Amino acid sequence: MPHQRDRNARATSDRFVSASCNTEDDGMQRFAIRFAFDGTTYQGFQSQPYQNTIQDQLEHRLRGLLKRHVRIIAWGRTDAGVHAQGAVATVDLTFAEVERFSNMGGKDSDKADTNEIKAAMFLHSVLKEFACNTGFPGNAQMRYGSISSKSVVAVSSEFDARYSALWKRYVYYVCSGSFYDQSPFVWTRYAWQVRERLDLAAMEEAAKLLSDKQHNFSWMSVIQAGELRDPCRTVKLTVEKVSIQIESDDTPYFLRGEDAVIYKITGTCDFFLYKMMRRIVGILVAIGQGKSDIATLTKCVHAFDDDDENKEKMKIPNSLLETAPAKGLCLDHIEYSIPI
């Protein structure tokens, strides 16, 4: 895979070039790609110098297909190790490229389909599963299928993967067992493993406290320099146990776990601040472990919601400031006004 040393230096200018030539009048057609990825061996979504990222892999694949420089515009970004089932990005193709790809749609295309539909079908087929460089020399084929297109559709030039989003949904999995070796093998990759049994009722109560009402989430997030978005958001949170069949001798070894319980934490909001969802999960797990309690959480929430003048001096317990590991987090869905 080509080196990335110059890519970030060009990123800003590339975005302006893309923005200036992405309308139908300029001979370009925009396509939205919904895709999934296993983030275990990647350094997050966004392109970074000297790193192996999801964006780099997608653009490398498209660049090989289009034989030109390609810059995709995504819904946002993820940290290293975070997964996705419903990530969205856009790419702009020339009308000539659309026509060329429309003739490569294969047996699934219909004669009545437009060129845009046929081109979208072809893009989906080449991005459905492909080999990704793991970042280690000689292992270019090692991560086959770790990035996979779910759908591709032609959209208006006004569509923006980030700013057109209505809301996002994240899912986080926590695997709880008396001993780590009793947790299903596969969950070591996709869930935060904790030794203690968690108090589901207490976690549900904490989730209810943080849900369905506007709260100031600045203390539950990492506010980055230049962040202009209002930290006061309304989030919908749910906590539930997930049933898994582990009793049969025929159960695959990577799903076996004699004493494991899986908890699914779902968060929905119009947008999430940096590390906001992982911090919320950290709070819920701390409550479930008994490291903190609802009274302490309520005091912290009210202090920031009421803009208490002493909030800056308030000592928030460390147990309520833990960031849950990235591996348990999955971007589940992004909702738009049009189907993607």
PDB file of N, CA, C and O in Angstrom, residues 36-99:
ATOM      1  N   ALA A  36     -19.430  -1.828   6.989  1.00  0.00           N
ATOM      2  CA  ALA A  36     -19.097  -2.361   8.314  1.00  0.00           C
ATOM      3  C   ALA A  36     -17.599  -2.638   8.355  1.00  0.00           C
ATOM      4  O   ALA A  36     -16.960  -2.837   7.318  1.00  0.00           O
ATOM      5  N   PHE A  37     -17.050  -2.639   9.567  1.00  0.00           N
ATOM      6  CA  PHE A  37     -15.649  -3.015   9.697  1.00  0.00           C
ATOM      7  C   PHE A  37     -15.351  -3.545  11.096  1.00  0.00           C
ATOM      8  O   PHE A  37     -15.993  -3.186  12.069  1.00  0.00           O
ATOM      9  N   ASP A  38     -14.383  -4.443  11.127  1.00  0.00           N
ATOM     10  CA  ASP A  38     -13.819  -4.949  12.369  1.00  0.00           C
ATOM     11  C   ASP A  38     -12.583  -4.104  12.643  1.00  0.00           C
ATOM     12  O   ASP A  38     -11.584  -4.193  11.934  1.00  0.00           O
ATOM     13  N   GLY A  39     -12.654  -3.271  13.670  1.00  0.00           N
ATOM     14  CA  GLY A  39     -11.586  -2.301  13.909  1.00  0.00           C
ATOM     15  C   GLY A  39     -10.417  -2.806  14.721  1.00  0.00           C
ATOM     16  O   GLY A  39      -9.525  -2.025  15.058  1.00  0.00           O
ATOM     17  N   THR A  40     -10.370  -4.098  15.002  1.00  0.00           N
ATOM     18  CA  THR A  40      -9.379  -4.638  15.934  1.00  0.00           C
ATOM     19  C   THR A  40      -7.948  -4.276  15.576  1.00  0.00           C
ATOM     20  O   THR A  40      -7.174  -3.845  16.429  1.00  0.00           O
ATOM     21  N   THR A  41      -7.567  -4.438  14.325  1.00  0.00           N
ATOM     22  CA  THR A  41      -6.169  -4.234  13.947  1.00  0.00           C
ATOM     23  C   THR A  41      -5.927  -2.912  13.223  1.00  0.00           C
ATOM     24  O   THR A  41      -4.862  -2.706  12.636  1.00  0.00           O
ATOM     25  N   TYR A  42      -6.901  -2.008  13.264  1.00  0.00           N
ATOM     26  CA  TYR A  42      -6.753  -0.714  12.602  1.00  0.00           C
ATOM     27  C   TYR A  42      -6.579   0.408  13.622  1.00  0.00           C
ATOM     28  O   TYR A  42      -7.075   0.328  14.750  1.00  0.00           O
ATOM     29  N   GLN A  43      -5.925   1.461  13.183  1.00  0.00           N
ATOM     30  CA  GLN A  43      -5.704   2.619  14.048  1.00  0.00           C
ATOM     31  C   GLN A  43      -6.825   3.640  13.873  1.00  0.00           C
ATOM     32  O   GLN A  43      -6.597   4.834  13.681  1.00  0.00           O
ATOM     33  N   GLY A  44      -8.044   3.165  13.944  1.00  0.00           N
ATOM     34  CA  GLY A  44      -9.202   4.041  13.804  1.00  0.00           C
ATOM     35  C   GLY A  44      -9.626   4.197  12.361  1.00  0.00           C
ATOM     36  O   GLY A  44      -9.081   3.564  11.442  1.00  0.00           O
ATOM     37  N   PHE A  45     -10.627   5.056  12.132  1.00  0.00           N
ATOM     38  CA  PHE A  45     -11.122   5.261  10.768  1.00  0.00           C
ATOM     39  C   PHE A  45     -10.278   6.268  10.005  1.00  0.00           C
ATOM     40  O   PHE A  45      -9.866   6.027   8.878  1.00  0.00           O
ATOM     41  N   GLN A  46     -10.024   7.424  10.585  1.00  0.00           N
ATOM     42  CA  GLN A  46      -9.458   8.549   9.850  1.00  0.00           C
ATOM     43  C   GLN A  46      -8.002   8.325   9.453  1.00  0.00           C
ATOM     44  O   GLN A  46      -7.193   7.809  10.225  1.00  0.00           O
ATOM     45  N   SER A  47      -7.678   8.739   8.239  1.00  0.00           N
ATOM     46  CA  SER A  47      -6.320   8.610   7.722  1.00  0.00           C
ATOM     47  C   SER A  47      -5.315   9.311   8.631  1.00  0.00           C
ATOM     48  O   SER A  47      -5.557  10.428   9.094  1.00  0.00           O
ATOM     49  N   GLN A  48      -4.197   8.632   8.893  1.00  0.00           N
ATOM     50  CA  GLN A  48      -3.127   9.177   9.720  1.00  0.00           C
ATOM     51  C   GLN A  48      -1.785   8.804   9.104  1.00  0.00           C
ATOM     52  O   GLN A  48      -1.644   7.723   8.533  1.00  0.00           O
ATOM     53  N   PRO A  49      -0.788   9.671   9.234  1.00  0.00           N
ATOM     54  CA  PRO A  49       0.539   9.330   8.700  1.00  0.00           C
ATOM     55  C   PRO A  49       1.108   8.090   9.383  1.00  0.00           C
ATOM     56  O   PRO A  49       0.985   7.937  10.599  1.00  0.00           O
ATOM     57  N   TYR A  50       1.682   7.212   8.592  1.00  0.00           N
ATOM     58  CA  TYR A  50       2.382   6.024   9.077  1.00  0.00           C
ATOM     59  C   TYR A  50       1.480   5.032   9.810  1.00  0.00           C
ATOM     60  O   TYR A  50       1.972   4.200  10.565  1.00  0.00           O
ATOM     61  N   GLN A  51       0.172   5.110   9.625  1.00  0.00           N
ATOM     62  CA  GLN A  51      -0.751   4.220  10.323  1.00  0.00           C
ATOM     63  C   GLN A  51      -1.631   3.478   9.316  1.00  0.00           C
ATOM     64  O   GLN A  51      -1.795   3.914   8.171  1.00  0.00           O
ATOM     65  N   ASN A  52      -2.200   2.372   9.758  1.00  0.00           N
ATOM     66  CA  ASN A  52      -3.112   1.580   8.939  1.00  0.00           C
ATOM     67  C   ASN A  52      -4.538   1.870   9.403  1.00  0.00           C
ATOM     68  O   ASN A  52      -4.925   1.490  10.504  1.00  0.00           O
ATOM     69  N   THR A  53      -5.315   2.574   8.587  1.00  0.00           N
ATOM     70  CA  THR A  53      -6.655   2.996   8.981  1.00  0.00           C
ATOM     71  C   THR A  53      -7.704   2.527   7.978  1.00  0.00           C
ATOM     72  O   THR A  53      -7.389   2.159   6.845  1.00  0.00           O
ATOM     73  N   ILE A  54      -8.958   2.575   8.417  1.00  0.00           N
ATOM     74  CA  ILE A  54     -10.071   2.174   7.553  1.00  0.00           C
ATOM     75  C   ILE A  54     -10.155   3.082   6.329  1.00  0.00           C
ATOM     76  O   ILE A  54     -10.329   2.614   5.193  1.00  0.00           O
ATOM     77  N   GLN A  55     -10.033   4.391   6.538  1.00  0.00           N
ATOM     78  CA  GLN A  55     -10.118   5.331   5.424  1.00  0.00           C
ATOM     79  C   GLN A  55      -9.032   5.056   4.388  1.00  0.00           C
ATOM     80  O   GLN A  55      -9.298   5.057   3.178  1.00  0.00           O
ATOM     81  N   ASP A  56      -7.823   4.807   4.847  1.00  0.00           N
ATOM     82  CA  ASP A  56      -6.737   4.509   3.920  1.00  0.00           C
ATOM     83  C   ASP A  56      -7.048   3.271   3.072  1.00  0.00           C
ATOM     84  O   ASP A  56      -6.784   3.243   1.867  1.00  0.00           O
ATOM     85  N   GLN A  57      -7.611   2.248   3.703  1.00  0.00           N
ATOM     86  CA  GLN A  57      -7.908   1.009   2.981  1.00  0.00           C
ATOM     87  C   GLN A  57      -9.004   1.216   1.939  1.00  0.00           C
ATOM     88  O   GLN A  57      -8.907   0.727   0.807  1.00  0.00           O
ATOM     89  N   LEU A  58     -10.051   1.936   2.316  1.00  0.00           N
ATOM     90  CA  LEU A  58     -11.134   2.196   1.358  1.00  0.00           C
ATOM     91  C   LEU A  58     -10.638   3.035   0.186  1.00  0.00           C
ATOM     92  O   LEU A  58     -10.943   2.753  -0.978  1.00  0.00           O
ATOM     93  N   GLU A  59      -9.871   4.084   0.479  1.00  0.00           N
ATOM     94  CA  GLU A  59      -9.383   4.951  -0.584  1.00  0.00           C
ATOM     95  C   GLU A  59      -8.371   4.221  -1.466  1.00  0.00           C
ATOM     96  O   GLU A  59      -8.323   4.443  -2.683  1.00  0.00           O
ATOM     97  N   HIS A  60      -7.574   3.352  -0.868  1.00  0.00           N
ATOM     98  CA  HIS A  60      -6.619   2.552  -1.648  1.00  0.00           C
ATOM     99  C   HIS A  60      -7.373   1.641  -2.615  1.00  0.00           C
ATOM    100  O   HIS A  60      -6.984   1.498  -3.789  1.00  0.00           O
ATOM    101  N   ARG A  61      -8.456   1.037  -2.149  1.00  0.00           N
ATOM    102  CA  ARG A  61      -9.264   0.163  -3.005  1.00  0.00           C
ATOM    103  C   ARG A  61      -9.901   0.966  -4.138  1.00  0.00           C
ATOM    104  O   ARG A  61      -9.876   0.541  -5.305  1.00  0.00           O
ATOM    105  N   LEU A  62     -10.461   2.125  -3.819  1.00  0.00           N
ATOM    106  CA  LEU A  62     -11.116   2.955  -4.839  1.00  0.00           C
ATOM    107  C   LEU A  62     -10.090   3.547  -5.810  1.00  0.00           C
ATOM    108  O   LEU A  62     -10.368   3.682  -7.003  1.00  0.00           O
ATOM    109  N   ARG A  63      -8.927   3.898  -5.281  1.00  0.00           N
ATOM    110  CA  ARG A  63      -7.889   4.455  -6.152  1.00  0.00           C
ATOM    111  C   ARG A  63      -7.438   3.423  -7.188  1.00  0.00           C
ATOM    112  O   ARG A  63      -7.208   3.758  -8.356  1.00  0.00           O
ATOM    113  N   GLY A  64      -7.338   2.166  -6.763  1.00  0.00           N
ATOM    114  CA  GLY A  64      -6.983   1.122  -7.715  1.00  0.00           C
ATOM    115  C   GLY A  64      -8.062   0.905  -8.758  1.00  0.00           C
ATOM    116  O   GLY A  64      -7.773   0.542  -9.899  1.00  0.00           O
ATOM    117  N   LEU A  65      -9.309   1.151  -8.372  1.00  0.00           N
ATOM    118  CA  LEU A  65     -10.437   0.969  -9.279  1.00  0.00           C
ATOM    119  C   LEU A  65     -10.559   2.131 -10.261  1.00  0.00           C
ATOM    120  O   LEU A  65     -10.816   1.940 -11.455  1.00  0.00           O
ATOM    121  N   LEU A  66     -10.372   3.369  -9.752  1.00  0.00           N
ATOM    122  CA  LEU A  66     -10.594   4.566 -10.556  1.00  0.00           C
ATOM    123  C   LEU A  66      -9.330   5.058 -11.264  1.00  0.00           C
ATOM    124  O   LEU A  66      -9.423   5.906 -12.158  1.00  0.00           O
ATOM    125  N   LYS A  67      -8.161   4.566 -10.813  1.00  0.00           N
ATOM    126  CA  LYS A  67      -6.896   4.972 -11.413  1.00  0.00           C
ATOM    127  C   LYS A  67      -6.647   6.470 -11.258  1.00  0.00           C
ATOM    128  O   LYS A  67      -6.127   7.134 -12.159  1.00  0.00           O
ATOM    129  N   ARG A  68      -7.039   6.995 -10.122  1.00  0.00           N
ATOM    130  CA  ARG A  68      -6.808   8.418  -9.818  1.00  0.00           C
ATOM    131  C   ARG A  68      -6.862   8.613  -8.305  1.00  0.00           C
ATOM    132  O   ARG A  68      -7.259   7.720  -7.565  1.00  0.00           O
ATOM    133  N   HIS A  69      -6.442   9.792  -7.878  1.00  0.00           N
ATOM    134  CA  HIS A  69      -6.511  10.110  -6.453  1.00  0.00           C
ATOM    135  C   HIS A  69      -7.974  10.188  -6.018  1.00  0.00           C
ATOM    136  O   HIS A  69      -8.820  10.751  -6.719  1.00  0.00           O
ATOM    137  N   VAL A  70      -8.282   9.610  -4.862  1.00  0.00           N
ATOM    138  CA  VAL A  70      -9.652   9.577  -4.355  1.00  0.00           C
ATOM    139  C   VAL A  70      -9.655  10.034  -2.896  1.00  0.00           C
ATOM    140  O   VAL A  70      -8.797   9.625  -2.109  1.00  0.00           O
ATOM    141  N   ARG A  71     -10.608  10.869  -2.555  1.00  0.00           N
ATOM    142  CA  ARG A  71     -10.814  11.261  -1.161  1.00  0.00           C
ATOM    143  C   ARG A  71     -12.272  11.019  -0.802  1.00  0.00           C
ATOM    144  O   ARG A  71     -13.164  11.580  -1.434  1.00  0.00           O
ATOM    145  N   ILE A  72     -12.521  10.143   0.169  1.00  0.00           N
ATOM    146  CA  ILE A  72     -13.889   9.928   0.631  1.00  0.00           C
ATOM    147  C   ILE A  72     -14.174  10.869   1.795  1.00  0.00           C
ATOM    148  O   ILE A  72     -13.271  11.247   2.545  1.00  0.00           O
ATOM    149  N   ILE A  73     -15.442  11.245   1.923  1.00  0.00           N
ATOM    150  CA  ILE A  73     -15.886  12.095   3.033  1.00  0.00           C
ATOM    151  C   ILE A  73     -16.797  11.257   3.909  1.00  0.00           C
ATOM    152  O   ILE A  73     -17.820  10.735   3.444  1.00  0.00           O
ATOM    153  N   ALA A  74     -16.437  11.102   5.189  1.00  0.00           N
ATOM    154  CA  ALA A  74     -17.134  10.173   6.072  1.00  0.00           C
ATOM    155  C   ALA A  74     -18.017  10.888   7.077  1.00  0.00           C
ATOM    156  O   ALA A  74     -17.990  12.109   7.212  1.00  0.00           O
ATOM    157  N   TRP A  75     -18.802  10.086   7.806  1.00  0.00           N
ATOM    158  CA  TRP A  75     -19.712  10.583   8.836  1.00  0.00           C
ATOM    159  C   TRP A  75     -18.969  11.188  10.013  1.00  0.00           C
ATOM    160  O   TRP A  75     -19.507  11.996  10.761  1.00  0.00           O
ATOM    161  N   GLY A  76     -17.739  10.809  10.218  1.00  0.00           N
ATOM    162  CA  GLY A  76     -16.956  11.240  11.377  1.00  0.00           C
ATOM    163  C   GLY A  76     -15.739  10.348  11.477  1.00  0.00           C
ATOM    164  O   GLY A  76     -15.119  10.010  10.469  1.00  0.00           O
ATOM    165  N   ARG A  77     -15.411   9.921  12.697  1.00  0.00           N
ATOM    166  CA  ARG A  77     -14.251   9.060  12.869  1.00  0.00           C
ATOM    167  C   ARG A  77     -14.434   8.172  14.087  1.00  0.00           C
ATOM    168  O   ARG A  77     -15.329   8.401  14.909  1.00  0.00           O
ATOM    169  N   THR A  78     -13.572   7.172  14.202  1.00  0.00           N
ATOM    170  CA  THR A  78     -13.595   6.287  15.361  1.00  0.00           C
ATOM    171  C   THR A  78     -12.175   6.133  15.896  1.00  0.00           C
ATOM    172  O   THR A  78     -11.196   6.318  15.161  1.00  0.00           O
ATOM    173  N   ASP A  79     -12.081   5.774  17.164  1.00  0.00           N
ATOM    174  CA  ASP A  79     -10.781   5.478  17.751  1.00  0.00           C
ATOM    175  C   ASP A  79     -10.303   4.099  17.307  1.00  0.00           C
ATOM    176  O   ASP A  79     -11.080   3.278  16.810  1.00  0.00           O
ATOM    177  N   ALA A  80      -9.022   3.845  17.526  1.00  0.00           N
ATOM    178  CA  ALA A  80      -8.457   2.534  17.221  1.00  0.00           C
ATOM    179  C   ALA A  80      -9.191   1.452  18.003  1.00  0.00           C
ATOM    180  O   ALA A  80      -9.442   1.602  19.195  1.00  0.00           O
ATOM    181  N   GLY A  81      -9.567   0.377  17.316  1.00  0.00           N
ATOM    182  CA  GLY A  81     -10.225  -0.742  17.977  1.00  0.00           C
ATOM    183  C   GLY A  81     -11.731  -0.713  17.979  1.00  0.00           C
ATOM    184  O   GLY A  81     -12.375  -1.719  18.290  1.00  0.00           O
ATOM    185  N   VAL A  82     -12.342   0.419  17.632  1.00  0.00           N
ATOM    186  CA  VAL A  82     -13.802   0.522  17.580  1.00  0.00           C
ATOM    187  C   VAL A  82     -14.309  -0.125  16.291  1.00  0.00           C
ATOM    188  O   VAL A  82     -13.663  -0.041  15.244  1.00  0.00           O
ATOM    189  N   HIS A  83     -15.462  -0.768  16.367  1.00  0.00           N
ATOM    190  CA  HIS A  83     -16.053  -1.469  15.224  1.00  0.00           C
ATOM    191  C   HIS A  83     -17.248  -0.679  14.672  1.00  0.00           C
ATOM    192  O   HIS A  83     -17.708   0.286  15.284  1.00  0.00           O
ATOM    193  N   ALA A  84     -17.762  -1.123  13.532  1.00  0.00           N
ATOM    194  CA  ALA A  84     -18.937  -0.473  12.944  1.00  0.00           C
ATOM    195  C   ALA A  84     -19.758  -1.470  12.154  1.00  0.00           C
ATOM    196  O   ALA A  84     -19.213  -2.376  11.509  1.00  0.00           O
ATOM    197  N   GLN A  85     -21.072  -1.294  12.216  1.00  0.00           N
ATOM    198  CA  GLN A  85     -22.009  -2.026  11.377  1.00  0.00           C
ATOM    199  C   GLN A  85     -22.721  -1.089  10.409  1.00  0.00           C
ATOM    200  O   GLN A  85     -23.278  -1.541   9.421  1.00  0.00           O
ATOM    201  N   GLY A  86     -22.702   0.216  10.705  1.00  0.00           N
ATOM    202  CA  GLY A  86     -23.465   1.150   9.880  1.00  0.00           C
ATOM    203  C   GLY A  86     -22.744   2.452   9.606  1.00  0.00           C
ATOM    204  O   GLY A  86     -23.356   3.522   9.618  1.00  0.00           O
ATOM    205  N   ALA A  87     -21.432   2.395   9.343  1.00  0.00           N
ATOM    206  CA  ALA A  87     -20.673   3.595   8.994  1.00  0.00           C
ATOM    207  C   ALA A  87     -21.074   4.051   7.589  1.00  0.00           C
ATOM    208  O   ALA A  87     -21.491   3.247   6.757  1.00  0.00           O
ATOM    209  N   VAL A  88     -20.934   5.361   7.321  1.00  0.00           N
ATOM    210  CA  VAL A  88     -21.338   5.914   6.025  1.00  0.00           C
ATOM    211  C   VAL A  88     -20.275   6.889   5.528  1.00  0.00           C
ATOM    212  O   VAL A  88     -19.759   7.705   6.301  1.00  0.00           O
ATOM    213  N   ALA A  89     -19.946   6.797   4.254  1.00  0.00           N
ATOM    214  CA  ALA A  89     -19.026   7.727   3.610  1.00  0.00           C
ATOM    215  C   ALA A  89     -19.503   7.968   2.185  1.00  0.00           C
ATOM    216  O   ALA A  89     -20.286   7.184   1.636  1.00  0.00           O
ATOM    217  N   THR A  90     -19.028   9.049   1.586  1.00  0.00           N
ATOM    218  CA  THR A  90     -19.406   9.357   0.202  1.00  0.00           C
ATOM    219  C   THR A  90     -18.167   9.456  -0.674  1.00  0.00           C
ATOM    220  O   THR A  90     -17.078   9.801  -0.218  1.00  0.00           O
ATOM    221  N   VAL A  91     -18.360   9.156  -1.953  1.00  0.00           N
ATOM    222  CA  VAL A  91     -17.316   9.312  -2.956  1.00  0.00           C
ATOM    223  C   VAL A  91     -17.961   9.895  -4.207  1.00  0.00           C
ATOM    224  O   VAL A  91     -19.113   9.572  -4.530  1.00  0.00           O
ATOM    225  N   ASP A  92     -17.249  10.782  -4.898  1.00  0.00           N
ATOM    226  CA  ASP A  92     -17.761  11.405  -6.108  1.00  0.00           C
ATOM    227  C   ASP A  92     -17.094  10.794  -7.337  1.00  0.00           C
ATOM    228  O   ASP A  92     -15.864  10.703  -7.412  1.00  0.00           O
ATOM    229  N   LEU A  93     -17.922  10.375  -8.309  1.00  0.00           N
ATOM    230  CA  LEU A  93     -17.432   9.808  -9.560  1.00  0.00           C
ATOM    231  C   LEU A  93     -17.809  10.723 -10.716  1.00  0.00           C
ATOM    232  O   LEU A  93     -18.851  11.383 -10.690  1.00  0.00           O
ATOM    233  N   THR A  94     -16.955  10.745 -11.744  1.00  0.00           N
ATOM    234  CA  THR A  94     -17.304  11.485 -12.949  1.00  0.00           C
ATOM    235  C   THR A  94     -18.403  10.740 -13.682  1.00  0.00           C
ATOM    236  O   THR A  94     -18.600   9.528 -13.500  1.00  0.00           O
ATOM    237  N   PHE A  95     -19.107  11.442 -14.566  1.00  0.00           N
ATOM    238  CA  PHE A  95     -20.153  10.790 -15.343  1.00  0.00           C
ATOM    239  C   PHE A  95     -19.564   9.700 -16.236  1.00  0.00           C
ATOM    240  O   PHE A  95     -20.211   8.678 -16.495  1.00  0.00           O
ATOM    241  N   ALA A  96     -18.340   9.918 -16.688  1.00  0.00           N
ATOM    242  CA  ALA A  96     -17.694   8.899 -17.527  1.00  0.00           C
ATOM    243  C   ALA A  96     -17.438   7.631 -16.714  1.00  0.00           C
ATOM    244  O   ALA A  96     -17.611   6.514 -17.212  1.00  0.00           O
ATOM    245  N   GLU A  97     -17.026   7.799 -15.459  1.00  0.00           N
ATOM    246  CA  GLU A  97     -16.798   6.646 -14.598  1.00  0.00           C
ATOM    247  C   GLU A  97     -18.105   5.928 -14.280  1.00  0.00           C
ATOM    248  O   GLU A  97     -18.160   4.697 -14.230  1.00  0.00           O
ATOM    249  N   VAL A  98     -19.169   6.710 -14.071  1.00  0.00           N
ATOM    250  CA  VAL A  98     -20.482   6.109 -13.814  1.00  0.00           C
ATOM    251  C   VAL A  98     -20.914   5.269 -15.008  1.00  0.00           C
ATOM    252  O   VAL A  98     -21.386   4.134 -14.853  1.00  0.00           O
ATOM    253  N   GLU A  99     -20.739   5.810 -16.205  1.00  0.00           N
ATOM    254  CA  GLU A  99     -21.143   5.068 -17.406  1.00  0.00           C
ATOM    255  C   GLU A  99     -20.301   3.799 -17.561  1.00  0.00           C
ATOM    256  O   GLU A  99     -20.826   2.729 -17.908  1.00  0.00           O
TER     257      GLU A  99
END
